[in-house]
Amino acid sequence: MEPGLDPPSEKGSPLNADLPLLWAWERRRWAYNAILVVWVGLLVLLMRRDLVFDAGFCAFLIAEAVLANVCFCAGPVADGYLHRMGLVAPGSSRLLFAGGLLISLPVSGLMVLLFRSAHMN
C-alpha cells in the first residue's frame, strides 16, 4: 500500500477514513494538469501557433480543461472502491493514475486536431 493510504478504519467516520486517499489524488491532479497543459501546448505550437490568439480556441481549451478534470475524478472514485473492497496492491493508485493519463493524452490531442481541422482557413 502507498504511504499515507491506510484502509478505512472501523473507528471514526467513513468519510474521514477516505481523506488521505482523496488528498493523494488531489496532489496527483497538479501533475495531471501540468502534463496535459504541456502536451496540448506542444501540439498547438507544432501545428498552428495562431490558434493561441483565437478567442474561440481559448474558450474551447477552458471547456476541455474542465471536462478533463471531471474525467480525472474517475480515478479517486475507482481507487476508493478498490480500497474499500480490499483489492489494492502496492502502486495500484499510481497505476490507475497512469492509465487515466494514458487515456487523456490521446483524447486531448484528438480534440485539438478536431478543432484545428474544423477551423482551418
XYZ file of N, CA and C in Angstrom:
363
model
N 0.847 -1.181 0.000
C 0.000 0.000 0.000
C 0.889 1.240 0.000
N 0.441 2.277 -0.649
C 1.215 3.506 -0.743
C 1.269 4.202 0.605
N 2.367 4.937 0.865
C 2.449 5.659 2.137
C 1.294 6.641 2.286
N 0.733 6.694 3.479
C -0.347 7.632 3.762
C -1.711 7.178 3.291
N -1.802 5.977 2.718
C -3.091 5.478 2.240
C -3.459 4.219 3.011
N -3.969 4.411 4.198
C -4.375 3.282 5.014
C -5.810 2.908 4.677
N -6.148 1.615 4.791
C -7.544 1.228 4.545
C -8.459 1.868 5.574
N -9.722 2.023 5.247
C -10.661 2.639 6.190
C -10.671 1.901 7.517
N -10.708 2.658 8.592
C -10.727 2.043 9.914
C -12.165 1.934 10.415
N -12.348 1.089 11.405
C -13.669 0.914 11.975
C -14.071 2.119 12.811
N -13.077 2.796 13.423
C -13.430 3.937 14.262
C -13.490 5.210 13.432
N -14.306 6.095 13.885
C -14.438 7.372 13.209
C -15.363 7.283 12.008
N -15.536 8.394 11.397
C -16.418 8.480 10.237
C -15.796 7.809 9.021
N -16.592 7.112 8.213
C -16.054 6.527 6.986
C -15.517 7.599 6.046
N -16.103 8.784 6.113
C -15.642 9.875 5.266
C -14.218 10.273 5.648
N -13.946 10.364 6.948
C -12.605 10.719 7.399
C -11.579 9.675 7.007
N -11.995 8.423 6.916
C -11.067 7.351 6.553
C -10.595 7.503 5.114
N -11.402 8.116 4.269
C -11.035 8.276 2.863
C -10.248 9.551 2.579
N -10.098 10.422 3.562
C -9.410 11.695 3.324
C -7.974 11.530 2.837
N -7.158 10.637 3.412
C -5.789 10.503 2.876
C -5.783 10.085 1.403
N -6.702 9.230 1.033
C -6.807 8.800 -0.355
C -7.163 9.986 -1.254
N -8.140 10.772 -0.820
C -8.553 11.935 -1.615
C -7.435 12.970 -1.722
N -6.728 13.216 -0.622
C -5.621 14.174 -0.672
C -4.514 13.692 -1.594
N -4.249 12.396 -1.602
C -3.224 11.860 -2.509
C -3.621 12.109 -3.960
N -4.897 11.935 -4.268
C -5.369 12.172 -5.633
C -5.371 13.655 -5.979
N -5.649 14.510 -5.019
C -5.607 15.948 -5.295
C -4.177 16.398 -5.592
N -3.199 15.784 -4.956
C -1.791 16.088 -5.299
C -1.479 15.608 -6.714
N -2.047 14.491 -7.102
C -1.830 13.991 -8.464
C -2.492 14.892 -9.516
N -3.545 15.578 -9.135
C -4.248 16.455 -10.083
C -3.313 17.527 -10.635
N -2.410 18.031 -9.801
C -1.451 19.042 -10.261
C -0.586 18.479 -11.381
N -0.074 17.274 -11.184
C 0.764 16.640 -12.214
C -0.057 16.367 -13.468
N -1.253 15.882 -13.302
C -2.148 15.578 -14.416
C -2.374 16.822 -15.273
N -2.745 17.919 -14.626
C -2.998 19.152 -15.368
C -1.732 19.692 -16.019
N -0.613 19.631 -15.309
C 0.648 20.133 -15.870
C 1.042 19.340 -17.114
N 0.911 18.028 -17.048
C 1.267 17.190 -18.191
C 0.355 17.488 -19.378
N -0.950 17.619 -19.128
C -1.876 17.926 -20.224
C -1.639 19.317 -20.805
N -1.308 20.286 -19.973
C -1.022 21.637 -20.476
C 0.204 21.620 -21.381
N 1.251 20.942 -20.950
C 2.459 20.863 -21.771
C 2.167 20.130 -23.080
N 1.436 19.030 -23.014
C 1.104 18.234 -24.192
C 0.290 19.042 -25.205
N -0.775 19.673 -24.744
C -1.623 20.456 -25.641
C -0.856 21.676 -26.153
N -0.074 22.301 -25.285
C 0.735 23.436 -25.708
C 1.705 23.077 -26.814
N 2.361 21.933 -26.683
C 3.286 21.474 -27.736
C 2.547 21.194 -29.039
N 1.391 20.564 -28.934
C 0.604 20.287 -30.142
C 0.224 21.571 -30.860
N -0.223 22.551 -30.096
C -0.637 23.821 -30.693
C 0.560 24.523 -31.323
N 1.682 24.533 -30.620
C 2.869 25.202 -31.161
C 3.387 24.515 -32.420
N 3.276 23.194 -32.462
C 3.759 22.456 -33.633
C 2.802 22.546 -34.821
N 1.509 22.655 -34.548
C 0.527 22.610 -35.630
C 0.136 23.991 -36.144
N -0.254 24.833 -35.220
C -0.792 26.112 -35.671
C -0.742 27.129 -34.537
N 0.299 27.907 -34.496
C 0.518 28.847 -33.399
C -0.548 29.927 -33.309
N -1.136 30.296 -34.414
C -2.123 31.383 -34.390
C -3.373 31.022 -33.594
N -3.584 29.731 -33.313
C -4.736 29.337 -32.508
C -4.659 29.893 -31.087
N -3.450 30.143 -30.604
C -3.272 30.645 -29.250
C -4.012 31.965 -29.064
N -4.105 32.760 -30.129
C -4.738 34.070 -30.035
C -6.198 34.051 -30.486
N -6.720 32.892 -30.782
C -8.108 32.752 -31.217
C -9.003 32.611 -29.994
N -9.952 33.537 -29.824
C -10.838 33.522 -28.654
C -11.662 32.239 -28.591
N -12.106 31.754 -29.735
C -12.875 30.517 -29.761
C -12.050 29.331 -29.295
N -10.791 29.305 -29.688
C -9.911 28.213 -29.270
C -9.633 28.287 -27.776
N -9.440 29.483 -27.258
C -9.202 29.641 -25.820
C -10.419 29.173 -25.016
N -11.617 29.526 -25.475
C -12.839 29.057 -24.809
C -12.943 27.535 -24.895
N -12.582 26.987 -26.051
C -12.571 25.539 -26.250
C -11.611 24.874 -25.260
N -10.418 25.456 -25.087
C -9.434 24.887 -24.161
C -9.934 24.908 -22.719
N -10.599 25.982 -22.345
C -11.130 26.066 -20.977
C -12.193 24.986 -20.763
N -13.081 24.828 -21.726
C -14.110 23.788 -21.615
C -13.485 22.395 -21.562
N -12.466 22.169 -22.370
C -11.794 20.868 -22.369
C -11.038 20.630 -21.068
N -10.467 21.685 -20.482
C -9.776 21.538 -19.201
C -10.754 21.156 -18.097
N -11.926 21.761 -18.108
C -12.955 21.407 -17.121
C -13.386 19.953 -17.321
N -13.618 19.573 -18.564
C -14.018 18.198 -18.860
C -12.927 17.200 -18.451
N -11.668 17.536 -18.711
C -10.568 16.651 -18.322
C -10.529 16.462 -16.810
N -10.813 17.522 -16.063
C -10.794 17.404 -14.607
C -12.000 16.650 -14.074
N -13.116 16.725 -14.771
C -14.265 15.899 -14.398
C -13.915 14.426 -14.620
N -13.291 14.128 -15.750
C -12.883 12.749 -16.036
C -11.825 12.265 -15.045
N -10.963 13.165 -14.598
C -9.949 12.817 -13.601
C -10.593 12.234 -12.350
N -11.780 12.716 -12.016
C -12.464 12.276 -10.796
C -12.797 10.785 -10.804
N -12.763 10.152 -11.959
C -12.991 8.705 -12.011
C -11.877 7.953 -11.280
N -10.683 8.513 -11.281
C -9.547 7.865 -10.618
C -9.746 7.688 -9.126
N -9.993 8.779 -8.383
C -10.187 8.597 -6.940
C -11.418 7.768 -6.585
N -12.459 7.852 -7.409
C -13.655 7.040 -7.139
C -13.313 5.555 -7.292
N -12.673 5.208 -8.410
C -12.288 3.808 -8.627
C -11.313 3.340 -7.544
N -10.363 4.195 -7.205
C -9.383 3.843 -6.177
C -10.064 3.647 -4.825
N -11.027 4.504 -4.514
C -11.758 4.358 -3.261
C -12.504 3.040 -3.189
N -13.156 2.674 -4.293
C -13.854 1.385 -4.320
C -12.879 0.225 -4.166
N -11.745 0.302 -4.848
C -10.748 -0.761 -4.714
C -10.254 -0.880 -3.278
N -10.027 0.263 -2.634
C -9.586 0.234 -1.237
C -10.663 -0.356 -0.330
N -11.893 0.033 -0.551
C -12.998 -0.468 0.281
C -13.179 -1.972 0.123
N -12.928 -2.475 -1.083
C -13.090 -3.912 -1.328
C -11.830 -4.699 -0.982
N -10.768 -3.976 -0.581
C -9.522 -4.645 -0.215
C -8.735 -5.141 -1.410
N -8.994 -4.590 -2.581
C -8.328 -5.036 -3.813
C -7.184 -4.093 -4.215
N -6.375 -3.728 -3.246
C -5.271 -2.816 -3.537
C -3.956 -3.568 -3.457
N -3.034 -3.125 -4.237
C -1.682 -3.665 -4.228
C -0.723 -2.477 -4.210
N 0.533 -2.701 -3.872
C 1.479 -1.587 -3.906
C 1.497 -0.942 -5.298
N 1.302 0.348 -5.324
C 1.332 1.074 -6.589
C 0.037 1.063 -7.368
N -1.045 0.510 -6.808
C -2.299 0.449 -7.568
C -2.853 1.841 -7.867
N -2.704 2.770 -6.943
C -3.170 4.140 -7.187
C -2.370 4.781 -8.310
N -1.074 4.554 -8.307
C -0.224 5.103 -9.373
C -0.578 4.485 -10.716
N -0.903 3.210 -10.709
C -1.293 2.536 -11.945
C -2.607 3.107 -12.490
N -3.563 3.352 -11.625
C -4.819 3.985 -12.047
C -4.551 5.376 -12.625
N -3.679 6.140 -11.959
C -3.341 7.472 -12.436
C -2.685 7.400 -13.810
N -1.713 6.527 -13.958
C -1.015 6.394 -15.238
C -1.974 5.944 -16.340
N -2.864 5.014 -16.031
C -3.833 4.558 -17.016
C -4.762 5.675 -17.465
N -5.236 6.456 -16.517
C -6.095 7.586 -16.861
C -5.364 8.630 -17.683
N -4.116 8.876 -17.333
C -3.320 9.839 -18.089
C -3.059 9.339 -19.505
N -2.802 8.052 -19.647
C -2.560 7.483 -20.979
C -3.822 7.504 -21.848
N -4.974 7.560 -21.227
C -6.214 7.746 -21.987
C -6.394 9.222 -22.329
N -6.095 10.094 -21.384
C -6.305 11.534 -21.560
C -5.404 12.155 -22.625
N -4.175 11.683 -22.736
C -3.248 12.293 -23.700
C -3.740 12.167 -25.140
N -4.065 10.980 -25.620
C -4.558 10.912 -26.997
C -5.919 11.581 -27.185
N -6.772 11.519 -26.163
C -8.082 12.172 -26.293
C -7.910 13.682 -26.414
N -7.053 14.267 -25.584
C -6.841 15.716 -25.672
C -6.176 16.084 -26.989
N -5.251 15.258 -27.450
C -4.633 15.507 -28.754
C -5.648 15.427 -29.877
N -6.534 14.461 -29.813
C -7.574 14.319 -30.826
C -8.507 15.524 -30.824
N -8.850 16.013 -29.647
C -9.726 17.177 -29.562
C -9.079 18.405 -30.204
N -7.788 18.588 -29.990
C -7.081 19.719 -30.615
C -7.064 19.540 -32.127
N -6.808 18.327 -32.584
C -6.807 18.066 -34.031
C -8.177 18.315 -34.644
N -9.230 17.889 -33.958
C -10.577 18.101 -34.467
C -10.924 19.589 -34.526
N -10.527 20.335 -33.494
C -10.784 21.777 -33.524
C -10.023 22.410 -34.674
N -8.776 22.014 -34.819
C -7.935 22.583 -35.874
C -8.512 22.283 -37.258
N -8.936 21.043 -37.483
C -9.461 20.697 -38.803
C -10.800 21.363 -39.073
N -11.596 21.591 -38.047
C -12.888 22.253 -38.231
C -12.748 23.751 -38.475
N -11.607 24.315 -38.081
C -11.417 25.760 -38.198
C -10.247 26.120 -39.111
N -9.909 25.249 -40.035
C -8.839 25.563 -40.981
C -9.329 26.664 -41.941
N -8.428 27.562 -42.241
C -8.770 28.643 -43.193
C -8.487 28.228 -44.601
